mmCIF file of C-alpha atoms and ligand atoms in Angstrom:
data_model
loop_
_atom_site.group_PDB
_atom_site.id
_atom_site.type_symbol
_atom_site.label_atom_id
_atom_site.label_comp_id
_atom_site.label_asym_id
_atom_site.label_seq_id
_atom_site.Cartn_x
_atom_site.Cartn_y
_atom_site.Cartn_z
ATOM 1 C CA MET A 1 25.470 82.976 126.201
ATOM 2 C CA SER A 2 23.797 81.091 123.427
ATOM 3 C CA ASN A 3 22.120 77.736 123.776
ATOM 4 C CA PHE A 4 21.491 77.667 120.040
ATOM 5 C CA GLY A 5 24.959 77.466 118.559
ATOM 6 C CA VAL A 6 25.841 76.879 114.909
ATOM 7 C CA ASN A 7 26.069 73.135 115.562
ATOM 8 C CA GLY A 8 22.728 72.990 117.289
ATOM 9 C CA LYS A 9 21.888 72.788 120.977
ATOM 10 C CA ASN A 10 23.202 69.244 121.463
ATOM 11 C CA GLY A 11 26.332 69.389 119.389
ATOM 12 C CA LYS A 12 26.863 67.708 116.044
ATOM 13 C CA ASN A 13 24.387 64.923 116.733
ATOM 14 C CA GLY A 14 21.170 65.786 118.495
ATOM 15 C CA LYS A 15 19.685 64.180 121.573
ATOM 16 C CA ASN A 16 17.640 61.750 119.520
ATOM 17 C CA GLY A 17 20.693 60.568 117.560
ATOM 18 C CA LYS A 18 19.629 62.333 114.390
ATOM 19 C CA SER A 19 22.219 64.390 112.613
ATOM 20 C CA THR A 20 21.991 68.144 113.117
ATOM 21 C CA ASN A 21 24.728 68.800 110.602
ATOM 22 C CA ASN A 22 23.335 71.178 107.969
ATOM 23 C CA GLN A 23 25.243 69.530 105.112
ATOM 24 C CA GLU A 24 23.674 66.167 105.899
ATOM 25 C CA ARG A 25 20.220 67.609 106.367
ATOM 26 C CA PHE A 26 20.399 69.845 103.262
ATOM 27 C CA PRO A 27 22.684 67.886 100.922
ATOM 28 C CA HIS A 28 21.810 70.052 97.940
ATOM 29 C CA GLY A 29 22.816 73.194 99.771
ATOM 30 C CA THR A 30 19.318 74.580 100.120
ATOM 31 C CA PHE A 31 20.131 76.407 103.333
ATOM 32 C CA ASP A 32 23.529 77.061 104.884
ATOM 33 C CA TYR A 33 22.445 78.025 108.363
ATOM 34 C CA ARG A 34 25.983 78.371 109.726
ATOM 35 C CA LYS A 35 26.885 80.843 106.965
ATOM 36 C CA ALA A 36 23.674 82.802 107.396
ATOM 37 C CA VAL A 37 24.177 83.196 111.116
ATOM 38 C CA GLN A 38 27.851 84.076 110.761
ATOM 39 C CA GLU A 39 27.068 86.736 108.170
ATOM 40 C CA ARG A 40 24.369 88.261 110.291
ATOM 41 C CA PHE A 41 26.194 88.056 113.589
ATOM 42 C CA PRO A 42 29.934 88.053 112.901
ATOM 43 C CA HIS A 43 30.756 88.427 116.588
ATOM 44 C CA GLY A 44 28.995 85.274 117.690
ATOM 45 C CA THR A 45 25.752 83.440 117.467
ATOM 46 C CA PHE A 46 22.507 85.192 118.198
ATOM 47 C CA ASP A 47 20.267 83.954 120.929
ATOM 48 C CA TYR A 48 17.003 83.613 118.961
ATOM 49 C CA VAL A 49 15.353 81.258 121.391
ATOM 50 C CA ASN A 50 15.867 83.327 124.504
ATOM 51 C CA ARG A 51 15.106 86.580 122.736
ATOM 52 C CA GLU A 52 11.629 85.275 122.076
ATOM 53 C CA LYS A 53 11.200 84.098 125.646
ATOM 54 C CA TYR A 54 12.717 86.892 127.718
ATOM 55 C CA ALA A 55 12.760 90.673 127.801
ATOM 56 C CA PHE A 56 15.127 92.993 129.639
ATOM 57 C CA GLY A 57 13.924 94.790 132.711
ATOM 58 C CA GLU A 58 16.126 97.571 134.062
ATOM 59 C CA TYR A 59 19.509 97.718 132.457
ATOM 60 C CA GLY A 60 22.351 100.148 132.036
ATOM 61 C CA TYR A 61 25.985 100.628 132.869
ATOM 62 C CA GLY A 62 28.380 103.316 133.931
ATOM 63 C CA LYS A 63 31.184 104.395 136.217
ATOM 64 C CA ASN A 64 30.646 104.782 139.947
ATOM 65 C CA SER A 65 32.510 107.015 142.383
ATOM 66 C CA VAL A 66 34.487 109.180 139.974
ATOM 67 C CA LYS A 67 36.261 111.385 142.484
ATOM 68 C CA LEU A 68 37.308 114.894 141.631
ATOM 69 C CA LEU A 69 38.397 118.069 143.348
ATOM 70 C CA HIS A 70 37.737 121.223 141.366
ATOM 71 C CA VAL A 71 39.742 124.320 142.278
ATOM 72 C CA GLU A 72 38.839 127.716 140.881
ATOM 73 C CA ARG A 73 41.567 130.283 141.343
ATOM 74 C CA CYS A 74 40.307 133.860 141.200
ATOM 75 C CA ALA A 75 43.487 135.753 141.974
ATOM 76 C CA ALA A 76 44.343 135.013 145.603
ATOM 77 C CA LYS A 77 40.890 133.695 146.474
ATOM 78 C CA HIS A 78 40.397 130.026 145.688
ATOM 79 C CA THR A 79 37.123 128.100 145.702
ATOM 80 C CA ILE A 80 36.895 124.321 145.894
ATOM 81 C CA ARG A 81 34.260 121.663 145.341
ATOM 82 C CA GLU A 82 34.972 117.973 145.814
ATOM 83 C CA TYR A 83 32.568 115.529 144.206
ATOM 84 C CA GLU A 84 32.051 111.822 143.839
ATOM 85 C CA VAL A 85 30.139 111.195 140.630
ATOM 86 C CA ASP A 86 28.254 108.127 139.354
ATOM 87 C CA VAL A 87 27.441 108.190 135.640
ATOM 88 C CA HIS A 88 25.023 105.614 134.242
ATOM 89 C CA LEU A 89 23.955 105.254 130.622
ATOM 90 C CA LYS A 90 21.179 103.262 129.010
ATOM 91 C CA LEU A 91 21.752 102.529 125.340
ATOM 92 C CA SER A 92 18.961 102.088 122.836
ATOM 93 C CA THR A 93 20.618 98.926 121.533
ATOM 94 C CA GLN A 94 21.364 95.772 123.471
ATOM 95 C CA LEU A 95 23.936 94.319 121.078
ATOM 96 C CA ASP A 96 26.458 94.217 123.888
ATOM 97 C CA TYR A 97 24.321 91.999 126.094
ATOM 98 C CA LEU A 98 22.675 89.922 123.377
ATOM 99 C CA GLU A 99 25.455 89.403 120.879
ATOM 100 C CA GLY A 100 28.703 90.239 122.561
ATOM 101 C CA ASN A 101 29.061 93.060 120.061
ATOM 102 C CA ASN A 102 30.746 96.052 121.714
ATOM 103 C CA ARG A 103 30.432 98.577 118.920
ATOM 104 C CA ASP A 104 27.934 100.777 120.808
ATOM 105 C CA ILE A 105 29.653 100.711 124.181
ATOM 106 C CA ILE A 106 30.982 104.035 125.398
ATOM 107 C CA ALA A 107 33.541 102.551 127.770
ATOM 108 C CA THR A 108 33.018 103.303 131.431
ATOM 109 C CA ASP A 109 36.613 104.529 131.348
ATOM 110 C CA SER A 110 35.611 107.090 128.696
ATOM 111 C CA GLN A 111 32.653 108.110 130.876
ATOM 112 C CA LYS A 112 35.094 108.768 133.708
ATOM 113 C CA ASN A 113 37.303 110.852 131.394
ATOM 114 C CA THR A 114 34.241 112.832 130.303
ATOM 115 C CA VAL A 115 33.594 113.853 133.910
ATOM 116 C CA TYR A 116 37.126 115.269 134.181
ATOM 117 C CA ILE A 117 37.084 116.971 130.779
ATOM 118 C CA LEU A 118 33.722 118.702 131.345
ATOM 119 C CA ALA A 119 34.830 119.852 134.801
ATOM 120 C CA LYS A 120 37.992 121.329 133.319
ATOM 121 C CA LYS A 121 36.225 122.928 130.325
ATOM 122 C CA HIS A 122 33.103 124.292 131.979
ATOM 123 C CA GLY A 123 34.025 124.482 135.635
ATOM 124 C CA ILE A 124 31.756 123.217 138.374
ATOM 125 C CA GLN A 125 29.022 125.252 139.953
ATOM 126 C CA THR A 126 26.511 123.118 141.776
ATOM 127 C CA PRO A 127 26.028 119.326 141.726
ATOM 128 C CA GLU A 128 22.651 119.876 140.041
ATOM 129 C CA GLU A 129 24.117 121.987 137.217
ATOM 130 C CA PHE A 130 27.065 119.656 136.696
ATOM 131 C CA GLY A 131 24.626 116.733 136.509
ATOM 132 C CA LEU A 132 22.571 118.560 133.883
ATOM 133 C CA LEU A 133 25.714 119.292 131.871
ATOM 134 C CA LEU A 134 26.758 115.625 131.896
ATOM 135 C CA CYS A 135 23.266 114.461 130.873
ATOM 136 C CA SER A 136 23.056 116.802 127.900
ATOM 137 C CA HIS A 137 26.636 116.000 126.877
ATOM 138 C CA PHE A 138 25.996 112.259 126.616
ATOM 139 C CA LEU A 139 22.608 112.648 124.898
ATOM 140 C CA TYR A 140 23.978 115.185 122.395
ATOM 141 C CA THR A 141 27.234 113.367 121.654
ATOM 142 C CA TYR A 142 25.903 109.820 121.222
ATOM 143 C CA ARG A 143 22.649 109.302 119.355
ATOM 144 C CA HIS A 144 22.220 105.775 120.695
ATOM 145 C CA VAL A 145 22.246 106.896 124.334
ATOM 146 C CA GLU A 146 18.644 106.586 125.437
ATOM 147 C CA GLU A 147 18.909 107.755 129.030
ATOM 148 C CA VAL A 148 21.504 109.219 131.375
ATOM 149 C CA GLU A 149 21.516 109.270 135.159
ATOM 150 C CA VAL A 150 24.117 111.165 137.155
ATOM 151 C CA LYS A 151 24.433 110.951 140.922
ATOM 152 C CA ILE A 152 26.745 113.348 142.705
ATOM 153 C CA ASP A 153 27.816 113.410 146.349
ATOM 154 C CA GLU A 154 29.487 116.594 147.511
ATOM 155 C CA TYR A 155 32.174 116.535 150.198
ATOM 156 C CA PRO A 156 31.333 119.104 152.893
ATOM 157 C CA TRP A 157 34.301 121.466 152.714
ATOM 158 C CA GLU A 158 33.874 124.897 154.315
ATOM 159 C CA ARG A 159 36.128 127.896 153.998
ATOM 160 C CA LEU A 160 38.170 128.455 157.163
ATOM 161 C CA ARG A 161 37.723 131.690 159.051
ATOM 162 C CA ALA A 162 40.329 133.339 161.219
ATOM 163 C CA GLU A 163 39.129 136.114 163.520
ATOM 164 C CA ASP A 164 36.002 136.403 161.397
ATOM 165 C CA VAL A 165 37.964 136.833 158.179
ATOM 166 C CA GLU A 166 37.467 134.269 155.423
ATOM 167 C CA HIS A 167 40.624 132.432 154.469
ATOM 168 C CA ASN A 168 41.640 132.707 150.828
ATOM 169 C CA HIS A 169 42.669 129.131 150.258
ATOM 170 C CA ALA A 170 42.235 126.981 153.385
ATOM 171 C CA PHE A 171 39.196 124.851 154.159
ATOM 172 C CA VAL A 172 37.859 122.627 156.908
ATOM 173 C CA TYR A 173 35.926 119.406 156.423
ATOM 174 C CA SER A 174 32.701 119.932 158.352
ATOM 175 C CA PRO A 175 30.358 117.039 157.770
ATOM 176 C CA CYS A 176 27.173 118.539 159.189
ATOM 177 C CA ALA A 177 25.352 116.788 156.345
ATOM 178 C CA ILE A 178 26.222 115.239 152.998
ATOM 179 C CA ARG A 179 24.719 116.981 149.991
ATOM 180 C CA PHE A 180 23.777 114.993 146.912
ATOM 181 C CA ALA A 181 21.985 115.411 143.603
ATOM 182 C CA ILE A 182 20.491 112.903 141.173
ATOM 183 C CA VAL A 183 19.917 114.231 137.673
ATOM 184 C CA SER A 184 18.499 112.120 134.879
ATOM 185 C CA GLN A 185 17.278 112.692 131.372
ATOM 186 C CA GLN A 186 15.760 110.555 128.651
ATOM 187 C CA ARG A 187 16.203 111.354 124.976
ATOM 188 C CA HIS A 188 13.342 113.642 123.904
ATOM 189 C CA GLY A 189 12.416 114.095 127.563
ATOM 190 C CA ALA A 190 12.910 116.861 130.088
ATOM 191 C CA SER A 191 15.477 116.439 132.812
ATOM 192 C CA THR A 192 14.562 115.321 136.317
ATOM 193 C CA ILE A 193 16.469 117.035 139.087
ATOM 194 C CA GLU A 194 16.449 115.599 142.573
ATOM 195 C CA ALA A 195 18.594 116.894 145.379
ATOM 196 C CA GLY A 196 19.067 115.817 148.918
ATOM 197 C CA LEU A 197 20.927 115.634 152.145
ATOM 198 C CA ARG A 198 21.778 112.751 154.406
ATOM 199 C CA ASP A 199 23.659 112.060 157.645
ATOM 200 C CA LEU A 200 22.288 115.188 159.325
ATOM 201 C CA ARG A 201 22.580 113.907 162.892
ATOM 202 C CA VAL A 202 20.780 115.970 165.520
ATOM 203 C CA LEU A 203 19.871 115.568 169.188
ATOM 204 C CA LYS A 204 17.913 117.615 171.677
ATOM 205 C CA THR A 205 17.605 117.013 175.398
ATOM 206 C CA THR A 206 14.081 118.306 176.013
ATOM 207 C CA GLN A 207 10.972 119.597 174.238
ATOM 208 C CA SER A 208 10.124 116.130 172.983
ATOM 209 C CA ALA A 209 7.318 113.891 174.228
ATOM 210 C CA PHE A 210 5.590 110.737 173.079
ATOM 211 C CA LYS A 211 2.319 109.787 174.719
ATOM 212 C CA ASP A 212 -1.332 108.781 174.207
ATOM 213 C CA PHE A 213 -0.496 106.145 171.589
ATOM 214 C CA VAL A 214 -2.286 102.785 171.258
ATOM 215 C CA GLN A 215 -2.855 101.144 174.618
ATOM 216 C CA ASP A 216 -3.311 97.377 174.377
ATOM 217 C CA GLY A 217 -1.781 94.111 175.464
ATOM 218 C CA TYR A 218 1.291 94.645 173.314
ATOM 219 C CA ARG A 219 2.275 97.959 174.859
ATOM 220 C CA THR A 220 4.982 98.265 177.503
ATOM 221 C CA LEU A 221 6.309 101.763 176.680
ATOM 222 C CA PRO A 222 5.011 104.319 179.180
ATOM 223 C CA ASP A 223 3.820 107.778 178.220
ATOM 224 C CA CYS A 224 6.761 110.138 178.179
ATOM 225 C CA ASN A 225 6.471 113.913 178.618
ATOM 226 C CA ASP A 226 10.128 114.727 178.257
ATOM 227 C CA ARG A 227 12.625 112.598 176.379
ATOM 228 C CA ILE A 228 15.776 112.804 174.308
ATOM 229 C CA PHE A 229 15.004 113.197 170.620
ATOM 230 C CA SER A 230 17.787 112.203 168.288
ATOM 231 C CA THR A 231 17.711 111.317 164.629
ATOM 232 C CA ILE A 232 19.841 111.159 161.492
ATOM 233 C CA VAL A 233 17.832 113.021 158.901
ATOM 234 C CA SER A 234 17.840 112.231 155.228
ATOM 235 C CA ALA A 235 15.757 114.145 152.702
ATOM 236 C CA THR A 236 15.320 113.954 148.954
ATOM 237 C CA TRP A 237 13.376 116.549 147.023
ATOM 238 C CA ARG A 238 12.468 117.233 143.413
ATOM 239 C CA TYR A 239 12.652 120.508 141.520
ATOM 240 C CA SER A 240 9.799 121.362 139.176
ATOM 241 C CA THR A 241 12.087 123.442 136.966
ATOM 242 C CA ALA A 242 15.721 123.557 135.933
ATOM 243 C CA THR A 243 15.824 127.259 135.239
ATOM 244 C CA GLY A 244 16.086 130.174 137.592
ATOM 245 C CA VAL A 245 16.907 128.052 140.635
ATOM 246 C CA ASP A 246 19.755 128.946 142.977
ATOM 247 C CA PHE A 247 20.528 125.336 143.894
ATOM 248 C CA ASP A 248 23.014 126.268 146.627
ATOM 249 C CA ALA A 249 20.518 128.602 148.288
ATOM 250 C CA ALA A 250 17.721 126.035 147.968
ATOM 251 C CA TRP A 251 19.836 123.307 149.560
ATOM 252 C CA ASN A 252 20.725 125.575 152.483
ATOM 253 C CA ALA A 253 17.067 126.605 152.838
ATOM 254 C CA VAL A 254 15.974 122.965 153.150
ATOM 255 C CA LYS A 255 18.672 122.241 155.743
ATOM 256 C CA ASP A 256 17.645 125.347 157.708
ATOM 257 C CA CYS A 257 13.944 124.365 157.637
ATOM 258 C CA ILE A 258 14.753 120.905 159.011
ATOM 259 C CA ILE A 259 16.946 122.338 161.771
ATOM 260 C CA ASP A 260 14.381 125.030 162.537
ATOM 261 C CA LYS A 261 11.529 122.577 163.008
ATOM 262 C CA PHE A 262 13.719 120.212 165.005
ATOM 263 C CA ALA A 263 15.441 122.726 167.280
ATOM 264 C CA GLY A 264 13.307 125.877 167.196
ATOM 265 C CA ASN A 265 14.186 129.089 168.950
ATOM 266 C CA PRO A 266 17.669 128.869 170.584
ATOM 267 C CA GLU A 267 16.335 129.768 174.019
ATOM 268 C CA THR A 268 12.980 128.064 174.191
ATOM 269 C CA GLY A 269 13.184 125.377 171.477
ATOM 270 C CA ILE A 270 10.119 123.898 169.792
ATOM 271 C CA PHE A 271 7.897 121.171 171.203
ATOM 272 C CA SER A 272 7.714 117.833 169.376
ATOM 273 C CA PRO A 273 4.785 115.510 170.190
ATOM 274 C CA SER A 274 6.294 112.839 167.898
ATOM 275 C CA VAL A 275 8.905 112.329 165.198
ATOM 276 C CA GLN A 276 6.034 112.109 162.715
ATOM 277 C CA ASN A 277 4.804 115.623 163.498
ATOM 278 C CA THR A 278 8.298 117.172 163.421
ATOM 279 C CA LEU A 279 9.003 115.532 160.075
ATOM 280 C CA TYR A 280 5.759 116.823 158.568
ATOM 281 C CA LEU A 281 6.313 120.376 159.849
ATOM 282 C CA ALA A 282 9.812 120.437 158.337
ATOM 283 C CA GLU A 283 8.539 119.208 154.960
ATOM 284 C CA LYS A 284 5.695 121.720 154.976
ATOM 285 C CA MET A 285 8.091 124.565 155.721
ATOM 286 C CA VAL A 286 10.296 123.481 152.801
ATOM 287 C CA LEU A 287 7.363 123.535 150.356
ATOM 288 C CA ASP A 288 6.230 126.895 151.769
ATOM 289 C CA LYS A 289 9.680 128.450 151.431
ATOM 290 C CA VAL A 290 11.028 127.037 148.181
ATOM 291 C CA PRO A 291 8.405 127.266 145.419
ATOM 292 C CA GLN A 292 10.545 125.373 142.894
ATOM 293 C CA ILE A 293 10.438 122.208 145.011
ATOM 294 C CA SER A 294 7.458 120.081 144.001
ATOM 295 C CA ARG A 295 7.849 117.217 146.499
ATOM 296 C CA ILE A 296 10.034 116.200 149.391
ATOM 297 C CA ASP A 297 10.621 112.839 151.000
ATOM 298 C CA MET A 298 12.141 112.671 154.474
ATOM 299 C CA ARG A 299 13.339 109.863 156.674
ATOM 300 C CA MET A 300 13.971 110.137 160.401
ATOM 301 C CA PRO A 301 15.216 107.078 162.240
ATOM 302 C CA ASN A 302 14.479 107.390 165.935
ATOM 303 C CA LYS A 303 17.882 106.982 167.608
ATOM 304 C CA HIS A 304 16.850 105.896 171.059
ATOM 305 C CA TYR A 305 18.536 107.086 174.241
ATOM 306 C CA PHE A 306 17.036 105.301 177.224
ATOM 307 C CA GLU A 307 17.428 106.463 180.800
ATOM 308 C CA VAL A 308 19.651 104.135 182.813
ATOM 309 C CA ASP A 309 17.670 102.790 185.765
ATOM 310 C CA MET A 310 19.473 104.013 188.910
ATOM 311 C CA SER A 311 16.686 103.023 191.333
ATOM 312 C CA LYS A 312 18.618 100.006 192.613
ATOM 313 C CA PHE A 313 21.537 102.095 193.890
ATOM 314 C CA ALA A 314 21.529 103.352 197.465
ATOM 315 C CA PRO A 315 20.401 107.010 197.632
ATOM 316 C CA ARG A 316 23.649 108.093 199.341
ATOM 317 C CA VAL A 317 25.650 106.894 196.322
ATOM 318 C CA LEU A 318 23.762 109.305 194.126
ATOM 319 C CA ASP A 319 23.469 112.176 196.554
ATOM 320 C CA SER A 320 22.813 115.599 195.014
ATOM 321 C CA CYS A 321 22.804 114.431 191.398
ATOM 322 C CA ASP A 322 19.300 115.669 190.673
ATOM 323 C CA ASN A 323 20.177 117.763 187.662
ATOM 324 C CA GLN A 324 22.126 115.004 185.933
ATOM 325 C CA GLU A 325 20.913 112.011 183.997
ATOM 326 C CA VAL A 326 22.747 109.145 182.330
ATOM 327 C CA TYR A 327 21.330 107.675 179.138
ATOM 328 C CA LEU A 328 22.089 104.517 177.267
ATOM 329 C CA PRO A 329 22.371 105.038 173.493
ATOM 330 C CA VAL A 330 20.646 102.090 171.803
ATOM 331 C CA ASP A 331 21.474 101.596 168.139
ATOM 332 C CA LYS A 332 19.254 98.671 167.353
ATOM 333 C CA PRO A 333 16.415 98.222 166.916
ATOM 334 C CA SER A 334 15.571 101.764 165.902
ATOM 335 C CA GLY A 335 12.278 103.297 164.872
ATOM 336 C CA ILE A 336 12.025 104.674 161.356
ATOM 337 C CA ILE A 337 9.584 107.403 160.387
ATOM 338 C CA TYR A 338 9.190 108.612 156.791
ATOM 339 C CA ALA A 339 6.780 110.484 154.575
ATOM 340 C CA GLU A 340 6.731 112.266 151.244
ATOM 341 C CA LEU A 341 4.894 115.571 150.985
ATOM 342 C CA ILE A 342 3.749 116.574 147.520
ATOM 343 C CA ARG A 343 2.635 119.990 146.323
ATOM 344 C CA LYS A 344 -0.958 119.573 145.110
ATOM 345 C CA ASP A 345 -1.549 122.702 143.113
ATOM 346 C CA VAL A 346 1.368 122.284 140.724
ATOM 347 C CA THR A 347 1.507 119.704 137.978
ATOM 348 C CA SER A 348 5.256 119.275 137.740
ATOM 349 C CA LYS A 349 6.773 120.059 134.374
ATOM 350 C CA LEU A 350 9.606 117.648 135.070
HETATM 351 O O1 URC B 401 7.981 109.810 167.887
HETATM 352 C C1 URC B 401 7.752 108.597 167.966
HETATM 353 N N1 URC B 401 6.940 108.001 167.057
HETATM 354 C C2 URC B 401 6.632 106.678 167.107
HETATM 355 O O2 URC B 401 5.896 106.153 166.235
HETATM 356 C C3 URC B 401 7.208 105.928 168.148
HETATM 357 N N2 URC B 401 7.133 104.613 168.484
HETATM 358 C C4 URC B 401 7.899 104.452 169.590
HETATM 359 O O3 URC B 401 8.086 103.341 170.194
HETATM 360 N N3 URC B 401 8.462 105.627 169.964
HETATM 361 C C5 URC B 401 8.049 106.559 169.082
HETATM 362 N N4 URC B 401 8.302 107.879 168.978
#
């Protein structure tokens, strides 16, 4: 770590041949540099030179992917939530990096244990509330913790139903979308609560067009009045308050808005002139419906399905196939459309 050790940068004798030994340079004992440094930094030498020259940018540490299944047993009816939690701390001191002094480090192993202990003691409601609990625990328990960030992915378990009756203790993994939350808090600051979904893969076979876009020498794509529209939606939104929010209901409301603006009425659907317009309409509906959400960012990759060209086959080979089409799914390259929509009239408290 240090390039300014107790014997000097170039060992006992410096580059120019002159002695760097303190006893030779200060024969009357005017300054015992080695002793001074060792007293001040008993765990090693301190990097004075680089501390003057460099400053830390982002830093922090923590435990990633702490997996836990929480089971709440209310008589015969059991409720489960399975989470994967990342905990990251930023300490106000940097002794660990600068000096090799570990006295301020809350071990990542202890951070992992904290996740389990708080889940056992307080139970788990929503990812957002569990994130808030972890943030306040670390800030309250350790005065030198400057900032906490907790990311939680929820595994999409759903209660099984048999003949329309909810099962007491059996569940099915139904990954329609992955739910996540990112909660962070700085000492003396309010918490920031972001929530989101990803991997919401949807496809519709009509009610999507793309036409009248820039016509120039670079364009080969024809206007299309009716195409397959498929995307894998991800969305991240921010809450303007931590209180009085039903985070489960809000998450479901966002998912429903996205599906509504993508799919529309079950019989007639909803027309999409472009991915851009569908994305905007979904975001707008979210802000209209959930007043506690102050902004939402959505991403919609355009998963292309191109019609296979059958024109080279003899017509008799494809006799009476008019109502059937074969498409080629093309993974790469894929278009990517994204936008963040921000509520204007609210100055977020968080
Ligand atoms: O909905 C779309 N938006 C685009 O920007 C675009 N670009 C493209 O090639 N296809 C599409 N589709």
